Short mmCIF file of C-alpha atoms in Angstrom, two decimals:
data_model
loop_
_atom_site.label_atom_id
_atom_site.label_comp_id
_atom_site.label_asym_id
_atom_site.label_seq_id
_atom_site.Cartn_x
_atom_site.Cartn_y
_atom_site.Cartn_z
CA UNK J 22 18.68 -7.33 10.30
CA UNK J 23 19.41 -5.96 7.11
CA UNK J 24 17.08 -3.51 5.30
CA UNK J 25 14.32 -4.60 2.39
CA UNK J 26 13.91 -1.45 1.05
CA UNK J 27 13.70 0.72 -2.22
CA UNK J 28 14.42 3.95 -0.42
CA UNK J 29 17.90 3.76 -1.92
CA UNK J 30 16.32 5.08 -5.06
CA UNK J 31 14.50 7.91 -3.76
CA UNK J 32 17.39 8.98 -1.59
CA UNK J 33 19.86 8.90 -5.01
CA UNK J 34 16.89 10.72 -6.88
CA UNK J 35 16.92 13.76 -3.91
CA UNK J 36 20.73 13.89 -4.02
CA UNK J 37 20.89 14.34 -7.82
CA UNK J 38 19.36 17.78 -7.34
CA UNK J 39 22.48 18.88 -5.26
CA UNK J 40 25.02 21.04 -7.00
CA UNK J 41 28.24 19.27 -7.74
CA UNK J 42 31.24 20.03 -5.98
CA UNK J 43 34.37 18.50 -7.29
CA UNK J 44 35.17 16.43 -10.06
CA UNK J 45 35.46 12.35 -9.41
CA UNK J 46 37.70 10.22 -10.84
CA UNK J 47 35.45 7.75 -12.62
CA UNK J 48 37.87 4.72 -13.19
CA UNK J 49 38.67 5.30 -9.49
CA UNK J 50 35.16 4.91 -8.39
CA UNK J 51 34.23 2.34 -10.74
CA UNK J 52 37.65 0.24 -9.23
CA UNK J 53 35.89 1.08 -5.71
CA UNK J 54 32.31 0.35 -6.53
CA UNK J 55 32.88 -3.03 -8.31
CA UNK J 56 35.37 -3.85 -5.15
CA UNK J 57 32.09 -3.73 -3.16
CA UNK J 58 30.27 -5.73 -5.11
CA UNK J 59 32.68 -7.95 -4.73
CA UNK J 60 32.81 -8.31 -1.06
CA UNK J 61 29.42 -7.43 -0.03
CA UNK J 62 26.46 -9.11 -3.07
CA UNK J 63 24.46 -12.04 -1.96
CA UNK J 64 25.86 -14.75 -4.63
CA UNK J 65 30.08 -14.57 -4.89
CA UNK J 66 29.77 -16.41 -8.06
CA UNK J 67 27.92 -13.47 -9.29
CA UNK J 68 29.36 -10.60 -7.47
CA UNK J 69 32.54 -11.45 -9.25
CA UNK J 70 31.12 -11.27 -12.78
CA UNK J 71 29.44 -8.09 -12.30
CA UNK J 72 32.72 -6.72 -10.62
CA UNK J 73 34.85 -8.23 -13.54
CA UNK J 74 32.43 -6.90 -16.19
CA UNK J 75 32.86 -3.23 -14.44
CA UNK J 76 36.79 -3.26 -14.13
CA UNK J 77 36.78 -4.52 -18.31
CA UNK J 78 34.21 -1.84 -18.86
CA UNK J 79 36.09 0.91 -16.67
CA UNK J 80 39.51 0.07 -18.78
CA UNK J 81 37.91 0.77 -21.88
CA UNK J 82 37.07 3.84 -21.01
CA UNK J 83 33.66 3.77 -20.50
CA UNK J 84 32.76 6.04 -17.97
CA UNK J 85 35.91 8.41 -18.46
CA UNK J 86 33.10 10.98 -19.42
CA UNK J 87 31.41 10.68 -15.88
CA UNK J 88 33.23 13.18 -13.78
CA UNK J 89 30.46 15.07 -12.72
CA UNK J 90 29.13 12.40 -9.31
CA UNK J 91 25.33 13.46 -10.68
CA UNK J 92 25.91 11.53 -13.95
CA UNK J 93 27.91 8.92 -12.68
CA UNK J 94 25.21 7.86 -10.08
CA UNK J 95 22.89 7.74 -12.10
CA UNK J 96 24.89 5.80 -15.18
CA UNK J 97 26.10 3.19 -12.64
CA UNK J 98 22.35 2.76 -11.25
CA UNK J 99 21.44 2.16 -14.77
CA UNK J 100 24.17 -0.30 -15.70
CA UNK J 101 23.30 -1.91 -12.49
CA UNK J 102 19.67 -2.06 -11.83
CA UNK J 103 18.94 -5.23 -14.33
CA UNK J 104 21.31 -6.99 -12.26
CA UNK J 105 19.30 -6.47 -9.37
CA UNK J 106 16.32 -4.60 -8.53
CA UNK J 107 17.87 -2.70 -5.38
CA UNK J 108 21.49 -1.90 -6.48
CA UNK J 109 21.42 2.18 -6.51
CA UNK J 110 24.36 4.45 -6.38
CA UNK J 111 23.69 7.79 -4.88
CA UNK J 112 25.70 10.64 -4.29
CA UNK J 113 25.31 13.00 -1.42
CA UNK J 114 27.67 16.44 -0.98
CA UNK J 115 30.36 15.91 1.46
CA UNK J 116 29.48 17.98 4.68
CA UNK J 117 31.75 19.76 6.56
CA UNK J 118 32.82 18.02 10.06
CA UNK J 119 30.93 21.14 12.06
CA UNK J 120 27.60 20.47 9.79
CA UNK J 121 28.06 16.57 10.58
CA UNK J 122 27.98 17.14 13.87
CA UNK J 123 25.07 19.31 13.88
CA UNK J 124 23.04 17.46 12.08
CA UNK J 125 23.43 14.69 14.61
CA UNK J 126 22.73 10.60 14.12
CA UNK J 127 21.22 9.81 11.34
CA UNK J 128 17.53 7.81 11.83
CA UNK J 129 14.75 6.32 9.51
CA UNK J 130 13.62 8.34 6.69
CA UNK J 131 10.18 10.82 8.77
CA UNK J 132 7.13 8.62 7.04
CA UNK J 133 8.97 5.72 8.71
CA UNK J 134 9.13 7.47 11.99
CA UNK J 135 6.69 9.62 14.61
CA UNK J 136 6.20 11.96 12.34
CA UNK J 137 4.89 10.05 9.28
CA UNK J 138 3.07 7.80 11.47
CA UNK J 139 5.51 5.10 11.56
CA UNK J 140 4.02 3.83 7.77
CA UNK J 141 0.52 3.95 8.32
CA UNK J 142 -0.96 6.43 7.37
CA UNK J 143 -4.80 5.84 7.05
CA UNK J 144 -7.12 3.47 9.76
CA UNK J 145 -10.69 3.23 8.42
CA UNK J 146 -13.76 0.88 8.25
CA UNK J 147 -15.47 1.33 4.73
CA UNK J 148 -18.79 -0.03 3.98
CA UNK J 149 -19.96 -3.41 5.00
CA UNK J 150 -17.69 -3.13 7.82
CA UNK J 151 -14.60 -3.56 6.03
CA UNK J 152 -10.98 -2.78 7.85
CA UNK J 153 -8.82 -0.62 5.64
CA UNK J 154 -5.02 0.31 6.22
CA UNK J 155 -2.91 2.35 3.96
CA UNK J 156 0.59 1.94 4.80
CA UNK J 157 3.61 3.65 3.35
CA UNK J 158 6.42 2.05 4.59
CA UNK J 159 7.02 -0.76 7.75
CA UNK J 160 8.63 0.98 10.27
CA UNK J 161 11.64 -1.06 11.98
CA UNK J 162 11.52 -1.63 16.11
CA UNK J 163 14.08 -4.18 18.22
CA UNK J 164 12.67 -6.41 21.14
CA UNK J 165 15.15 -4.82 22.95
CA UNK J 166 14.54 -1.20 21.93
CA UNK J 167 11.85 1.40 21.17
CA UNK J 168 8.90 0.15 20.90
CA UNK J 169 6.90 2.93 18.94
CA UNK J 170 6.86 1.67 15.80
CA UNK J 171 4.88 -1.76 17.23
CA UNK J 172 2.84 0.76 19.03
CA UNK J 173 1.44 2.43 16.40
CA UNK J 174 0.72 -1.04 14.95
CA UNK J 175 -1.19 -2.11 17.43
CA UNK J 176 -2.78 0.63 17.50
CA UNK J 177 -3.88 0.69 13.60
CA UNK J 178 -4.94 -3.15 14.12
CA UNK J 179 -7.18 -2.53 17.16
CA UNK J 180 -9.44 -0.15 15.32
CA UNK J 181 -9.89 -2.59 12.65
CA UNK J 182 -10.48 -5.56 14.89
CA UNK J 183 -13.96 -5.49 14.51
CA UNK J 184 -14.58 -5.86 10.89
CA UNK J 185 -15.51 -8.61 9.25
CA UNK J 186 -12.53 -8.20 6.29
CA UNK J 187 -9.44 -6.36 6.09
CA UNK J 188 -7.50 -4.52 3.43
CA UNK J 189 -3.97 -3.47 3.32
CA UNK J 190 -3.16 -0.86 1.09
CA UNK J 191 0.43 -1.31 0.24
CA UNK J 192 0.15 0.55 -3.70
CA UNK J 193 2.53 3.14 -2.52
CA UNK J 194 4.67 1.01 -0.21
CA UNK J 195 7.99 1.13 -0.77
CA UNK J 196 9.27 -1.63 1.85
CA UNK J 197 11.22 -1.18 5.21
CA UNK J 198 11.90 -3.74 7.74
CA UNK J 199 11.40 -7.71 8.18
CA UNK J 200 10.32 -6.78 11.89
CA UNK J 201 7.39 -4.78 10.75
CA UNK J 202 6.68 -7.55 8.18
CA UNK J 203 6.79 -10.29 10.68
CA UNK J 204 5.29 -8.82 13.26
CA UNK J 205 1.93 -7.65 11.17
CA UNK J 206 1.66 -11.14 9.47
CA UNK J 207 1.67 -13.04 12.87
CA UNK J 208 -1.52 -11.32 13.71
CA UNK J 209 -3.16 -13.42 11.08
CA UNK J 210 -1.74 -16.49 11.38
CA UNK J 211 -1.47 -19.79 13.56
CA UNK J 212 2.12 -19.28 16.25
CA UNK J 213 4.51 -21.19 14.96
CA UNK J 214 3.53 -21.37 11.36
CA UNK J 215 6.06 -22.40 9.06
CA UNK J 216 5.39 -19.77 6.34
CA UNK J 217 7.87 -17.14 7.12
CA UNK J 218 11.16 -16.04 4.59
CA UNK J 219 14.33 -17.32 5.71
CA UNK J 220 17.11 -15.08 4.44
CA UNK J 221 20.81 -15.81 3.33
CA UNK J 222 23.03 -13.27 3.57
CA UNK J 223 26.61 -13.57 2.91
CA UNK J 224 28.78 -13.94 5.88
CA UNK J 225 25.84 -14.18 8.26
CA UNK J 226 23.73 -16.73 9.79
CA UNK J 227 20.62 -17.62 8.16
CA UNK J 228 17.76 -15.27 9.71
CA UNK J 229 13.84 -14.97 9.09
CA UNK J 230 10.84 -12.49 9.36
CA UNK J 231 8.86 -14.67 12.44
CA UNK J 232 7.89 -12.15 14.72
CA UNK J 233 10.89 -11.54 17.71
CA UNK J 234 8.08 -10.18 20.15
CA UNK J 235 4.78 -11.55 21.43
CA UNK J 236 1.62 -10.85 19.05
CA UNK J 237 -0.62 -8.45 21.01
CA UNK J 238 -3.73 -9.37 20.77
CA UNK J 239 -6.06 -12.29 19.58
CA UNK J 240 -5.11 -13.45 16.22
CA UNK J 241 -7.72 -13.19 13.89
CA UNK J 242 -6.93 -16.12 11.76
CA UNK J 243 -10.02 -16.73 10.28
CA UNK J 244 -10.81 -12.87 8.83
CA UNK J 245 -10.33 -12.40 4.83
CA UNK J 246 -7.69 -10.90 4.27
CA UNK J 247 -6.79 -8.86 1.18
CA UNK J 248 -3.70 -6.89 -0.30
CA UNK J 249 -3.38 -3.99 -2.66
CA UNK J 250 -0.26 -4.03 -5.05
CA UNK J 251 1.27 -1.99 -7.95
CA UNK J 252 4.34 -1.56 -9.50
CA UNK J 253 5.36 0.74 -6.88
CA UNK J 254 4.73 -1.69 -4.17
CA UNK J 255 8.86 -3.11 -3.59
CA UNK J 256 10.58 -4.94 -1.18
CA UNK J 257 9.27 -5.53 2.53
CA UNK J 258 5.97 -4.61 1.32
CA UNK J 259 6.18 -7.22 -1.67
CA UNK J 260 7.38 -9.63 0.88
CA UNK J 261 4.35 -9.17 3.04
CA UNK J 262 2.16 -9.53 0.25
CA UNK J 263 4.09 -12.75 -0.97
CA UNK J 264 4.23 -14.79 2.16
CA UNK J 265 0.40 -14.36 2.95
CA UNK J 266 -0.06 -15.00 -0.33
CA UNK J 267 1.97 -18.05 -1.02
CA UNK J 268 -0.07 -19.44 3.03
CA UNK J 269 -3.40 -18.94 1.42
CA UNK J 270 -3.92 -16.62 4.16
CA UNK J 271 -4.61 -13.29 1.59
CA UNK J 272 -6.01 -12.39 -1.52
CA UNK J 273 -3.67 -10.11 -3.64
CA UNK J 274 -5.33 -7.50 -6.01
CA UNK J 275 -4.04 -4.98 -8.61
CA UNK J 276 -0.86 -5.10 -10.48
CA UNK J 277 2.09 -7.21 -10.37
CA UNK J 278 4.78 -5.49 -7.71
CA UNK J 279 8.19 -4.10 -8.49
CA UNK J 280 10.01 -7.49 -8.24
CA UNK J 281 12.82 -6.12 -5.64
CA UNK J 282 12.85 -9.03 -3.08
CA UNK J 283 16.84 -9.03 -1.50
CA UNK J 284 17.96 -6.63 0.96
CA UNK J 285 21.07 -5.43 1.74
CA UNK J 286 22.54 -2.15 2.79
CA UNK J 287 24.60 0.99 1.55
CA UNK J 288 28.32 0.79 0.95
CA UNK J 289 30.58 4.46 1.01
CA UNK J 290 32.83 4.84 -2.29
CA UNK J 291 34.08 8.16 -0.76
CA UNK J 292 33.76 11.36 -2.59
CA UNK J 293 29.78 11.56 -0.90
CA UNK J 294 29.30 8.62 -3.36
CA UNK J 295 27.53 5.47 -1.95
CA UNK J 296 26.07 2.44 -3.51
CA UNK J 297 22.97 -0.32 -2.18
CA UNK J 298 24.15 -3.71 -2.15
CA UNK J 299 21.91 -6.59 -2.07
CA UNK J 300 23.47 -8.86 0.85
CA UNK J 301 20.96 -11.43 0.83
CA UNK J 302 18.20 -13.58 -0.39
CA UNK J 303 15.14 -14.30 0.94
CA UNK J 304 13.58 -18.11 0.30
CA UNK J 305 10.22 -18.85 1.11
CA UNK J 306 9.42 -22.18 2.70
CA UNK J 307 6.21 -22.79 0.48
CA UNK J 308 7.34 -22.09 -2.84
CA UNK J 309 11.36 -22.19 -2.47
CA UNK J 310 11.96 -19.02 -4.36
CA UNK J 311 10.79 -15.18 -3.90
CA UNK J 312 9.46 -12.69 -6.04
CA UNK J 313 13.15 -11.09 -7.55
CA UNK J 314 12.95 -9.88 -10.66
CA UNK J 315 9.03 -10.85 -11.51
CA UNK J 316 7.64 -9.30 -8.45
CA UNK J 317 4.04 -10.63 -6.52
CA UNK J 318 1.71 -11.51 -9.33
CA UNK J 319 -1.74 -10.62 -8.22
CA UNK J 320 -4.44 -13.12 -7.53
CA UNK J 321 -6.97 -10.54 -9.06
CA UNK J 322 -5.70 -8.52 -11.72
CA UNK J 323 -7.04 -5.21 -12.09
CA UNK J 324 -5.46 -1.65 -12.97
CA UNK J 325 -3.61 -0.21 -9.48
CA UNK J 326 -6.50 2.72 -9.20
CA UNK J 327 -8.82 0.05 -9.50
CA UNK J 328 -7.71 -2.18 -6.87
CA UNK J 329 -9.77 -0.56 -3.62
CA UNK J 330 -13.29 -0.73 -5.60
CA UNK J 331 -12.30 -4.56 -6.61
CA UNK J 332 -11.17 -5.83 -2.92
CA UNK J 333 -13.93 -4.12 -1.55
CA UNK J 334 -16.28 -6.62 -4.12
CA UNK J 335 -14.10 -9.45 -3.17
CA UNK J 336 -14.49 -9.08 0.31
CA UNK J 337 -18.50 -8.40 0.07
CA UNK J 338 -19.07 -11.28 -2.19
CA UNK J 339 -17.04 -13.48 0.00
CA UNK J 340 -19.32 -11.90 3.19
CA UNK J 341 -22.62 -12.54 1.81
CA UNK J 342 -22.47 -16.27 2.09
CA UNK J 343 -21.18 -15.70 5.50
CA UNK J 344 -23.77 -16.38 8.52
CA UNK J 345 -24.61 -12.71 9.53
CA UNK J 346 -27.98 -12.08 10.14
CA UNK J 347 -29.57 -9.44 9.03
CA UNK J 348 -29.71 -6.39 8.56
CA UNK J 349 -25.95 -6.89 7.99
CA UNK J 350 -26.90 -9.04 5.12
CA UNK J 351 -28.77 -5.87 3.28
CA UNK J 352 -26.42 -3.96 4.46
CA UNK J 353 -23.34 -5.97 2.70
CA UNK J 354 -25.65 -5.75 -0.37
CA UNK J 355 -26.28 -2.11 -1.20
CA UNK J 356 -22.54 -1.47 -0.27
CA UNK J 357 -21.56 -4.34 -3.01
CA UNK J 358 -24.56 -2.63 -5.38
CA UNK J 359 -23.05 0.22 -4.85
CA UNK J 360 -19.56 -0.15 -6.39
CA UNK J 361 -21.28 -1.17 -9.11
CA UNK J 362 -20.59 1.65 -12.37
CA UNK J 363 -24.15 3.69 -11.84
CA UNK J 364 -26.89 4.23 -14.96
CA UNK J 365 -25.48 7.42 -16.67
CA UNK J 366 -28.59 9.68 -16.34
CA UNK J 367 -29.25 12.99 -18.22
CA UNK J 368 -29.46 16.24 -16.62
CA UNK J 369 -32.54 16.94 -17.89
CA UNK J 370 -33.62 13.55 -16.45
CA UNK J 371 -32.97 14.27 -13.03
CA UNK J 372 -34.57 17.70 -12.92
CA UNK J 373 -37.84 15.89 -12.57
CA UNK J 374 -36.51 14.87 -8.66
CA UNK J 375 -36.07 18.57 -8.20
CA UNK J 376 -38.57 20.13 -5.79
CA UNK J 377 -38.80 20.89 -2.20
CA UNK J 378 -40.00 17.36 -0.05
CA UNK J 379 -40.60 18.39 3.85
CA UNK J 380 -37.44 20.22 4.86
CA UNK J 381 -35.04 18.90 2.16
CA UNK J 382 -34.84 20.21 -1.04
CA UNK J 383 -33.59 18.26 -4.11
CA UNK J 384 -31.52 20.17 -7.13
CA UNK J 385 -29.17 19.26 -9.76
CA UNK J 386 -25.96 21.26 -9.30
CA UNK J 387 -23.31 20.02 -12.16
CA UNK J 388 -25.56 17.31 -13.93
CA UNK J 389 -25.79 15.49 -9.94
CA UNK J 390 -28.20 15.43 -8.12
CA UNK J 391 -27.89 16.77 -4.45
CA UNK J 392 -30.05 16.85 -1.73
CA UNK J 393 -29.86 19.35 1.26
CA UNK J 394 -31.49 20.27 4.52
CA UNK J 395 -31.40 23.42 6.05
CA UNK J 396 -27.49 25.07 6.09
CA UNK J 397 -26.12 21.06 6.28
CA UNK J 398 -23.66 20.49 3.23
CA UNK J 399 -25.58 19.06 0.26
CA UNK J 400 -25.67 14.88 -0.25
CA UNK J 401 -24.60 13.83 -3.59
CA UNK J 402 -26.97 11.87 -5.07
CA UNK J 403 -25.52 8.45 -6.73
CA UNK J 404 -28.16 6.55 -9.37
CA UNK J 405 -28.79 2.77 -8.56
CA UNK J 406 -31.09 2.68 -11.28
CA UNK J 407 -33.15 4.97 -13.81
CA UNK J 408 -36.34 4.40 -11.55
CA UNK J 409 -35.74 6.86 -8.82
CA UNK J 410 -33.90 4.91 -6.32
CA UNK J 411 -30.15 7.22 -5.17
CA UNK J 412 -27.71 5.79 -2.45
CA UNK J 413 -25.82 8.90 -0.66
CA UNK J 414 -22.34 9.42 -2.43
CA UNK J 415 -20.12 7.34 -0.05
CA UNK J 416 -22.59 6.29 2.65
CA UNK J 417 -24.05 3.55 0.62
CA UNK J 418 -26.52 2.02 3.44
CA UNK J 419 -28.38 5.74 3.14
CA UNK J 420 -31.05 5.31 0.50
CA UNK J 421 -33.41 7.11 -1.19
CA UNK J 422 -36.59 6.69 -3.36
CA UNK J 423 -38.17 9.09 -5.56
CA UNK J 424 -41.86 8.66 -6.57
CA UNK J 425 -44.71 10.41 -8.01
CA UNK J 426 -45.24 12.76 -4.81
CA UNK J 427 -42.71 11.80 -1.83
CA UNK J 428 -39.14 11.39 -1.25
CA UNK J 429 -38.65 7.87 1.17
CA UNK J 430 -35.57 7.23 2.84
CA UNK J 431 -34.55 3.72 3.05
CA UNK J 432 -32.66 1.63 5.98
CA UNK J 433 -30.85 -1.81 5.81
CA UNK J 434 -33.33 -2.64 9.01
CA UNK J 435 -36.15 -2.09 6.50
CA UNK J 436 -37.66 0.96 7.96
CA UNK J 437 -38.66 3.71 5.99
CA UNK J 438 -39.57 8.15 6.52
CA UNK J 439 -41.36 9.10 3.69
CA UNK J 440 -41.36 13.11 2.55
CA UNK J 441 -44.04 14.62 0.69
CA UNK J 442 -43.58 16.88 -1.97
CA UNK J 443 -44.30 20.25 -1.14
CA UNK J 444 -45.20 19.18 2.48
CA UNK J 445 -44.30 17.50 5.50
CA UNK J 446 -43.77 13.97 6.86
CA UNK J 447 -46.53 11.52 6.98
CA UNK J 448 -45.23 8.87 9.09
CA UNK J 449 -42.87 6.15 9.56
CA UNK J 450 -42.89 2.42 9.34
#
């Protein structure tokens, strides 16, 4: 299965800082790159325009000036790019037949692999019991071959399995493989469902991104489900976003993706020059399109840094008409109070918190106010309102209430410790 993938761009990027070695002959390479096109692009009808455009353009003289591989990669990637978000010609130095050798096979790019944690590369539950997984990249695996990549997916999905919500952070995703895609989205949807891209790629049979192994696992088709996008969020990753999007199985949040949807794979024009060819098209069977060109538009539009704080409200809002219980109910509230902007409070407004209450001591260090027990690092502080009342910086089910004479620490379960000021405990309730 071919690649969906921007890495193409990063690899041509890395190779432009190479020293040149010998002068190209650009009509040469222009004759071999549009000869590729040609052959290899997703729609003949256009593959021979764009070749025929480059041959008219390359016997002008246009890129006579481009003997240096540098400049002519990255003139051609230019010239190409509006054509279609994943062409990139790259240029790598030739290595000698003993370095070749050395180096070995070739293999996925290390945050794909073992090493970068095959994509994902953060597995938390925030507040309210909310999954969260950052992922940089889906790794590619074969039924029939190694099996780490799935394994690492599994296990990023089992520590999230109890939460009541899930967040994918794909903002720095750059795409990868239709496996990974496939395999992830059939976690959170019925088997068999009908919602998965079918690509056409030239001189192939018609494939899709339905999972080729069994889902481990119960399917949690019922658990929101919500996904983080920018404009640096391309290919496999904008096709995961797009298909769970276009079910009405996700909720997408932050900016409108890069708008690379077809995927393809890299074609030599000798000379260490290469170029990425968009082989096929993906179609998906909701909306009978993809997202080339305009990219996933997000269902809640918010700047990319903002995207985290806003999912987390989505998800929150969504859980507190959910039947829970408490003190999960509380619980859901403070964290959703808390991602609220806080009051801004004056410096010289908190100093009247300062003082010693039991063993903690209260101090404003930086125009915050922290709070500290014997050598344990200081809590921050975070204003709910200009009353007294503080949630711990990034715990926000800790509470605390300032009052006249005590400190009182709050719980979701509604007990409370209260600290005197200037002198010990005096019960709890």
């Amino acid at each position: 299965m071919k690649l969906l993938t921007a890495l193409s761009l990063s690899a041509a990027l890395m190779a432009s800082a190479a020293p040149a070695q010998t002068p190209i002959k650009p009509r040469a390479k222009v004759e071999a790159l549009a000869a590729a096109i040609d052959a290899q692009f997703y729609d003949p009808g256009r593959a021979a325009k764009i070749a025929g455009e480059l041959r008219a353009e390359a016997g002008k003289g246009t890129y006579d000036k481009l003997t240096d591989p540098r400049d002519f990669a990255a003139a051609l990637t230019e010239r190409l790019r509006p054509q279609d978000g994943h062409f990139a010609v790259s240029w790598t130095p030739p290595a000698p037949a003993a370095a070749t050798a050395a180096r070995g096979p070739s293999g996925p790019p290390p945050f794909l692999s073992r090493r970068g944690g095959y994509g994902f590369v953060a597995v938390r539950v925030l507040p309210g019991n909310i999954g969260y997984i950052d992922m940089r990249g889906f790794a590619d695996f074969a039924a029939d071959g190694d099996q780490a990549a799935r394994q690492a997916a599994d296990a990023a999905l089992a520590l999230v399995a109890g939460t009541d919500a899930l967040i994918f952070d794909l903002r720095d995703n750059g795409g990868g493989s239709p496996a990974m895609v496939g395999y992830l989205i059939g976690h959170f949807v019925p088997e068999g469902a009908k919602i998965y891209n079918t690509f056409k790629t030239r001189g192939e049979p018609d494939s899709d991104e339905a999972p080729h192994v069994p889902i481990a696992g119960q399917r949690r088709l019922d658990v929101p489900l919500y996904v983080l996008t920018s404009g640096r969020t391309a290919s496999a990753a904008e096709s995961f976003a797009y298909t769970l999007q276009a079910a009405g199985r996700a909720t997408v949040v932050g900016e409108p993706s890069a708008g690379g949807a077809n995927p393809g794979g890299a074609a030599a024009l000798g000379d260490g020059l290469s170029v990425f060819i968009s082989s096929g098209t993906p179609i998906n069977p909701i909306t009978g399109r993809n997202w080339e060109g305009t990219g996933v538009t997000p269902d809640a539009a918010v700047p990319a840094a903002q995207a985290l704080d806003r999912a987390q409200q989505l998800a929150l809002t969504k859980l507190a008409a959910a039947p829970l219980g408490e003190p999960v109910r509380t619980e859901n509230r403070w964290a959703l109070e808390a991602l609220s902007p806080p009051p801004t409070i004056a410096a010289q407004a908190l100093a009247r918190y300062e003082g010693v209450y039991g063993p903690y001591q209260a101090k404003v260090v930086g125009g915050r106010l922290q709070l500290q027990v014997g050598r344990r690092p200081p809590s921050v502080l975070v204003p709910l309102d200009d009353a007294g009342l503080f949630h711990v910086e990034g715990a926000p089910s800790r509470r605390v209430r300032f009052d006249e004479t005590a400190l009182v620490f709050l719980s979701p379960d509604g007990s409370q410790t209260r600290q005197q000021r200037n002198g010990a405990a005096t019960g709890a309730s």
